[in-house]
Short mmCIF file of C-alpha atoms in Angstrom, two decimals:
data_model
loop_
_atom_site.label_atom_id
_atom_site.label_comp_id
_atom_site.label_asym_id
_atom_site.label_seq_id
_atom_site.Cartn_x
_atom_site.Cartn_y
_atom_site.Cartn_z
CA MET A 1 -183.74 210.32 0.54
CA HIS A 2 -186.13 212.13 -1.76
CA SER A 3 -185.45 215.25 -3.78
CA ARG A 4 -187.00 218.63 -2.95
CA GLU A 5 -189.50 218.25 -5.80
CA GLU A 6 -190.48 214.75 -4.67
CA LYS A 7 -191.12 216.06 -1.16
CA LYS A 8 -193.35 218.85 -2.51
CA GLU A 9 -195.23 216.36 -4.66
CA ALA A 10 -195.75 213.98 -1.74
CA ILE A 11 -197.26 216.74 0.42
CA ALA A 12 -199.44 217.90 -2.49
CA LYS A 13 -200.79 214.36 -2.89
CA VAL A 14 -201.75 214.23 0.79
CA ILE A 15 -203.57 217.55 0.43
CA ASP A 16 -205.41 216.24 -2.65
CA THR A 17 -206.35 213.04 -0.81
CA LEU A 18 -207.70 215.02 2.15
CA ASP A 19 -209.74 217.21 -0.21
CA ILE A 20 -211.40 214.07 -1.59
CA LEU A 21 -212.03 212.58 1.86
CA ARG A 22 -213.56 215.83 3.08
CA VAL A 23 -216.21 215.50 0.39
CA LYS A 24 -216.73 211.73 0.04
CA CYS A 25 -216.10 210.28 3.51
CA PRO A 26 -218.97 210.81 6.00
CA TRP A 27 -216.59 210.80 9.00
CA ASP A 28 -214.08 213.24 7.52
CA ALA A 29 -216.85 215.46 6.18
CA LYS A 30 -218.39 216.06 9.62
CA GLN A 31 -215.18 216.88 11.51
CA THR A 32 -214.75 220.30 13.12
CA ASN A 33 -211.92 221.99 15.01
CA GLU A 34 -213.54 220.98 18.28
CA SER A 35 -214.16 217.35 17.30
CA LEU A 36 -210.58 216.93 16.07
CA ARG A 37 -208.93 218.53 19.11
CA PRO A 38 -208.99 215.45 21.44
CA ASN A 39 -207.64 213.27 18.62
CA THR A 40 -204.86 215.79 17.97
CA ILE A 41 -203.78 215.65 21.61
CA GLU A 42 -203.77 211.86 21.47
CA GLU A 43 -201.69 211.84 18.27
CA VAL A 44 -199.08 214.16 19.79
CA TYR A 45 -198.76 211.88 22.82
CA GLU A 46 -198.40 208.87 20.53
CA LEU A 47 -195.62 210.69 18.68
CA ALA A 48 -193.97 211.46 22.01
CA GLN A 49 -194.09 207.78 22.94
CA ALA A 50 -192.56 206.77 19.61
CA LEU A 51 -189.77 209.29 20.16
CA ILE A 52 -189.11 207.90 23.65
CA ASN A 53 -188.99 204.37 22.21
CA GLU A 54 -186.67 205.57 19.43
CA ASP A 55 -188.76 203.49 17.02
CA THR A 56 -188.06 204.91 13.54
CA ASN A 57 -191.06 203.28 11.88
CA ASP A 58 -193.43 204.45 14.61
CA ILE A 59 -191.95 207.96 14.52
CA LYS A 60 -192.57 208.13 10.79
CA LYS A 61 -196.14 206.89 11.19
CA GLU A 62 -196.99 209.21 14.07
CA LEU A 63 -195.45 212.22 12.30
CA GLY A 64 -197.81 211.44 9.43
CA ASP A 65 -200.77 211.42 11.80
CA VAL A 66 -199.76 214.78 13.28
CA LEU A 67 -199.21 216.23 9.79
CA LEU A 68 -202.70 215.07 8.82
CA HIS A 69 -204.16 217.09 11.67
CA VAL A 70 -202.21 220.20 10.64
CA LEU A 71 -203.56 219.83 7.11
CA PHE A 72 -207.08 219.07 8.39
CA TYR A 73 -207.27 222.24 10.50
CA SER A 74 -205.93 224.19 7.52
CA LYS A 75 -208.60 222.67 5.30
CA ILE A 76 -211.32 223.68 7.75
CA GLY A 77 -209.83 227.19 7.87
CA GLU A 78 -209.94 227.33 4.07
CA GLU A 79 -213.59 226.25 4.00
CA GLN A 80 -214.42 229.00 6.49
CA GLY A 81 -212.56 231.56 4.39
CA ALA A 82 -210.15 232.26 7.24
CA PHE A 83 -206.82 230.83 6.00
CA ASP A 84 -205.33 227.93 4.06
CA ILE A 85 -202.19 225.78 4.33
CA ALA A 86 -200.20 228.27 2.23
CA GLU A 87 -200.91 231.03 4.76
CA VAL A 88 -199.97 228.69 7.61
CA CYS A 89 -196.63 227.97 5.94
CA ASP A 90 -196.01 231.62 5.04
CA ALA A 91 -196.72 232.74 8.60
CA LEU A 92 -194.38 230.07 9.92
CA ARG A 93 -191.60 231.06 7.50
CA HIS A 94 -191.89 234.76 8.41
CA LYS A 95 -191.85 233.92 12.12
CA LEU A 96 -188.75 231.75 11.76
CA ILE A 97 -186.91 234.50 9.90
CA PHE A 98 -187.98 237.18 12.41
CA ARG A 99 -187.01 235.05 15.40
CA HIS A 100 -183.58 234.14 14.01
CA PRO A 101 -181.83 237.47 13.45
CA HIS A 102 -178.54 235.71 14.20
CA VAL A 103 -179.09 233.71 10.99
CA PHE A 104 -181.04 236.08 8.74
CA GLY A 105 -179.82 239.39 10.21
CA ASP A 106 -176.83 241.03 11.87
CA THR A 107 -177.34 239.83 15.46
CA LYS A 108 -174.37 237.98 16.93
CA VAL A 109 -174.74 235.13 19.44
CA SER A 110 -172.11 232.96 21.11
CA ASP A 111 -174.20 229.92 22.05
CA SER A 112 -177.69 228.40 22.17
CA HIS A 113 -178.40 230.01 25.55
CA GLU A 114 -178.10 233.48 24.02
CA VAL A 115 -180.44 232.34 21.25
CA GLU A 116 -183.05 231.38 23.88
CA GLN A 117 -182.66 234.71 25.67
CA ASN A 118 -183.09 236.65 22.41
CA TRP A 119 -186.08 234.46 21.54
CA GLU A 120 -188.12 235.68 24.52
CA GLN A 121 -187.33 239.35 23.82
CA ILE A 122 -188.24 238.93 20.15
CA LYS A 123 -191.59 237.30 20.94
CA LEU A 124 -192.51 240.27 23.13
CA LYS A 125 -191.84 242.60 20.17
CA GLU A 126 -193.94 240.63 17.65
CA LYS A 127 -197.19 242.20 16.48
CA ASP A 128 -199.25 239.23 17.64
CA GLY A 129 -196.65 237.87 20.05
CA ASN A 130 -196.75 237.27 23.79
CA LYS A 131 -198.00 240.25 25.80
CA THR A 132 -196.00 239.08 28.82
CA VAL A 133 -193.10 236.70 29.24
CA LEU A 134 -195.20 233.92 30.78
CA SER A 135 -198.33 234.39 28.66
CA GLY A 136 -196.77 232.13 26.02
CA VAL A 137 -197.05 229.10 28.31
CA PRO A 138 -200.28 227.24 27.40
CA ALA A 139 -202.64 226.96 30.36
CA THR A 140 -203.55 223.38 29.37
CA LEU A 141 -200.00 222.00 29.56
CA PRO A 142 -199.49 219.18 32.09
CA ALA A 143 -198.29 220.73 35.35
CA LEU A 144 -194.76 219.29 35.24
CA ILE A 145 -194.07 220.50 31.70
CA LYS A 146 -195.73 223.84 32.48
CA ALA A 147 -193.49 224.39 35.52
CA PHE A 148 -190.40 223.64 33.43
CA ARG A 149 -191.44 226.05 30.66
CA ILE A 150 -192.30 228.78 33.21
CA GLN A 151 -188.85 228.44 34.75
CA GLU A 152 -187.14 228.45 31.34
CA LYS A 153 -188.93 231.59 30.22
CA ALA A 154 -188.24 233.42 33.48
CA ALA A 155 -184.56 232.41 33.28
CA ASN A 156 -184.30 233.67 29.70
CA VAL A 157 -185.03 237.22 30.89
CA GLY A 158 -182.58 236.99 33.79
CA PHE A 159 -184.80 235.74 36.63
CA ASP A 160 -182.66 232.80 37.69
CA TRP A 161 -180.24 231.56 40.34
CA GLU A 162 -176.80 233.19 40.26
CA ASN A 163 -175.27 229.97 41.59
CA ARG A 164 -177.16 226.85 40.60
CA GLU A 165 -175.88 224.99 43.66
CA ASP A 166 -178.08 227.23 45.82
CA VAL A 167 -181.18 225.53 44.49
CA PHE A 168 -180.48 222.57 46.78
CA ASP A 169 -180.75 224.83 49.83
CA LYS A 170 -184.13 225.89 48.49
CA LEU A 171 -185.10 222.26 47.97
CA ALA A 172 -184.10 221.41 51.55
CA GLU A 173 -186.15 224.38 52.77
CA GLU A 174 -189.22 223.27 50.81
CA THR A 175 -188.84 219.68 52.03
CA SER A 176 -188.75 220.94 55.62
CA GLU A 177 -191.89 222.97 55.02
CA VAL A 178 -193.65 219.85 53.73
CA SER A 179 -192.81 218.08 56.99
CA GLN A 180 -194.11 221.03 59.02
CA ALA A 181 -197.34 221.13 57.00
CA ILE A 182 -197.88 217.41 57.54
CA LYS A 183 -197.50 217.93 61.29
CA GLY A 184 -200.07 220.73 61.04
CA GLY A 185 -202.52 218.33 59.43
CA GLN A 186 -204.19 220.85 57.09
CA LYS A 187 -204.71 219.17 53.69
CA GLU A 188 -204.62 222.45 51.74
CA ASP A 189 -201.31 223.46 53.36
CA ILE A 190 -199.81 220.03 52.71
CA GLU A 191 -200.80 220.19 49.06
CA ALA A 192 -199.37 223.70 48.68
CA GLU A 193 -196.03 222.72 50.23
CA PHE A 194 -195.76 219.58 48.12
CA GLY A 195 -196.33 221.81 45.10
CA ASP A 196 -193.50 224.12 46.17
CA MET A 197 -191.20 221.15 46.73
CA LEU A 198 -191.97 219.67 43.31
CA PHE A 199 -191.41 223.07 41.69
CA ALA A 200 -187.98 223.23 43.36
CA VAL A 201 -187.09 219.71 42.14
CA ILE A 202 -188.04 220.67 38.57
CA ASN A 203 -185.97 223.85 38.90
CA ALA A 204 -182.95 221.86 40.10
CA ALA A 205 -183.23 219.51 37.12
CA ARG A 206 -183.40 222.47 34.72
CA LEU A 207 -180.37 224.15 36.26
CA TYR A 208 -178.33 221.00 35.68
CA GLY A 209 -179.43 220.56 32.08
CA VAL A 210 -181.94 217.77 32.71
CA ASN A 211 -185.44 217.82 31.21
CA PRO A 212 -187.58 216.70 34.19
CA GLU A 213 -190.31 215.27 31.96
CA ASN A 214 -187.81 212.97 30.24
CA ALA A 215 -186.15 212.09 33.55
CA LEU A 216 -189.46 211.20 35.21
CA GLU A 217 -190.63 209.18 32.22
CA ARG A 218 -187.36 207.25 32.29
CA THR A 219 -187.99 206.42 35.94
CA ASN A 220 -191.62 205.51 35.17
CA ARG A 221 -190.48 202.98 32.58
CA LYS A 222 -187.84 201.62 34.95
CA PHE A 223 -190.44 201.17 37.71
CA ILE A 224 -192.86 199.47 35.30
CA ASN A 225 -190.20 197.01 34.14
CA ARG A 226 -189.15 196.15 37.69
CA PHE A 227 -192.72 195.85 38.96
CA ASN A 228 -193.64 193.64 35.99
CA PHE A 229 -190.69 191.42 36.94
CA ILE A 230 -192.07 191.07 40.47
CA GLU A 231 -195.54 190.27 39.15
CA GLN A 232 -194.22 187.71 36.66
CA SER A 233 -192.06 186.07 39.34
CA ALA A 234 -195.08 185.78 41.62
CA LYS A 235 -197.05 184.07 38.85
CA GLN A 236 -194.21 181.62 38.28
CA GLN A 237 -194.39 180.76 41.98
CA GLY A 238 -198.13 180.22 41.64
CA VAL A 239 -199.05 183.11 43.95
CA SER A 240 -200.49 186.60 43.53
CA LEU A 241 -198.76 189.82 44.47
CA LYS A 242 -201.01 190.12 47.50
CA ASP A 243 -199.63 186.82 48.79
CA LEU A 244 -196.07 188.17 48.85
CA THR A 245 -194.70 190.00 51.86
CA LEU A 246 -193.03 193.37 51.38
CA GLY A 247 -189.70 191.69 52.16
CA GLU A 248 -190.25 189.11 49.42
CA MET A 249 -191.16 191.88 46.99
CA ASP A 250 -187.96 193.74 47.90
CA VAL A 251 -185.90 190.62 47.11
CA LEU A 252 -187.51 190.37 43.67
CA TRP A 253 -187.10 194.12 43.14
CA ASN A 254 -183.37 193.79 43.74
CA LYS A 255 -183.21 190.85 41.34
CA ALA A 256 -184.88 193.03 38.70
CA LYS A 257 -182.27 195.76 39.33
CA GLU A 258 -179.45 193.21 39.00
CA SER A 259 -180.83 191.93 35.69
CA GLU A 260 -180.78 195.49 34.28
CA SER A 261 -177.03 195.78 34.76
CA LYS A 262 -176.27 192.49 32.97
#
């Protein structure tokens, strides 16, 4: 691993390189906050995929891409006379110190849950912090992640189930309401009840210490692997998936499951 000075020098070199590109590269020179935004979102998702794959080389590469975007936005801010990377870092350092009184102050905590609860209260007290508990949840988050964050934030200020087991009664209730809505035949009602049921499922996962995004992605990858097995098996038999009956697909699906446990 590199020394502290080598790390500082490495970051400084990236900043110097970006300064040159901003002047001499036509593509870099024309970028704006708005033009970079879609690429930033893509880079974060690519980092997320690398993390899921636990691919060290990819994680390193994608972290570099995300860091480039942080530096790029800071460079644009500097050109506009608004802020530079030093101010970004200073603001971050001050926020970290302010939000960790159990490390940099006299506050005592017993576990990470108390840290999370204090975190929400501290953010409400910040000068430019959240005006309400839920205002800190970005509106553009994917719905599943947004639901999880909403529930976390509400729980951190005490709005949560006293007994986590009770959430399954709520889930059963919401499932029943989906069935009733389907019988009613109104599309808007059906959609609303499915939303309530999904929200309850996400809540149940949270209460039992499971990140629903990670859990669902794990199932997605499992389904993809099993379905690919079915498709490959069909090709080996010289037929297409459409030529297979559902029963034949089920047999191949079970074979795929068996191969996972070997």
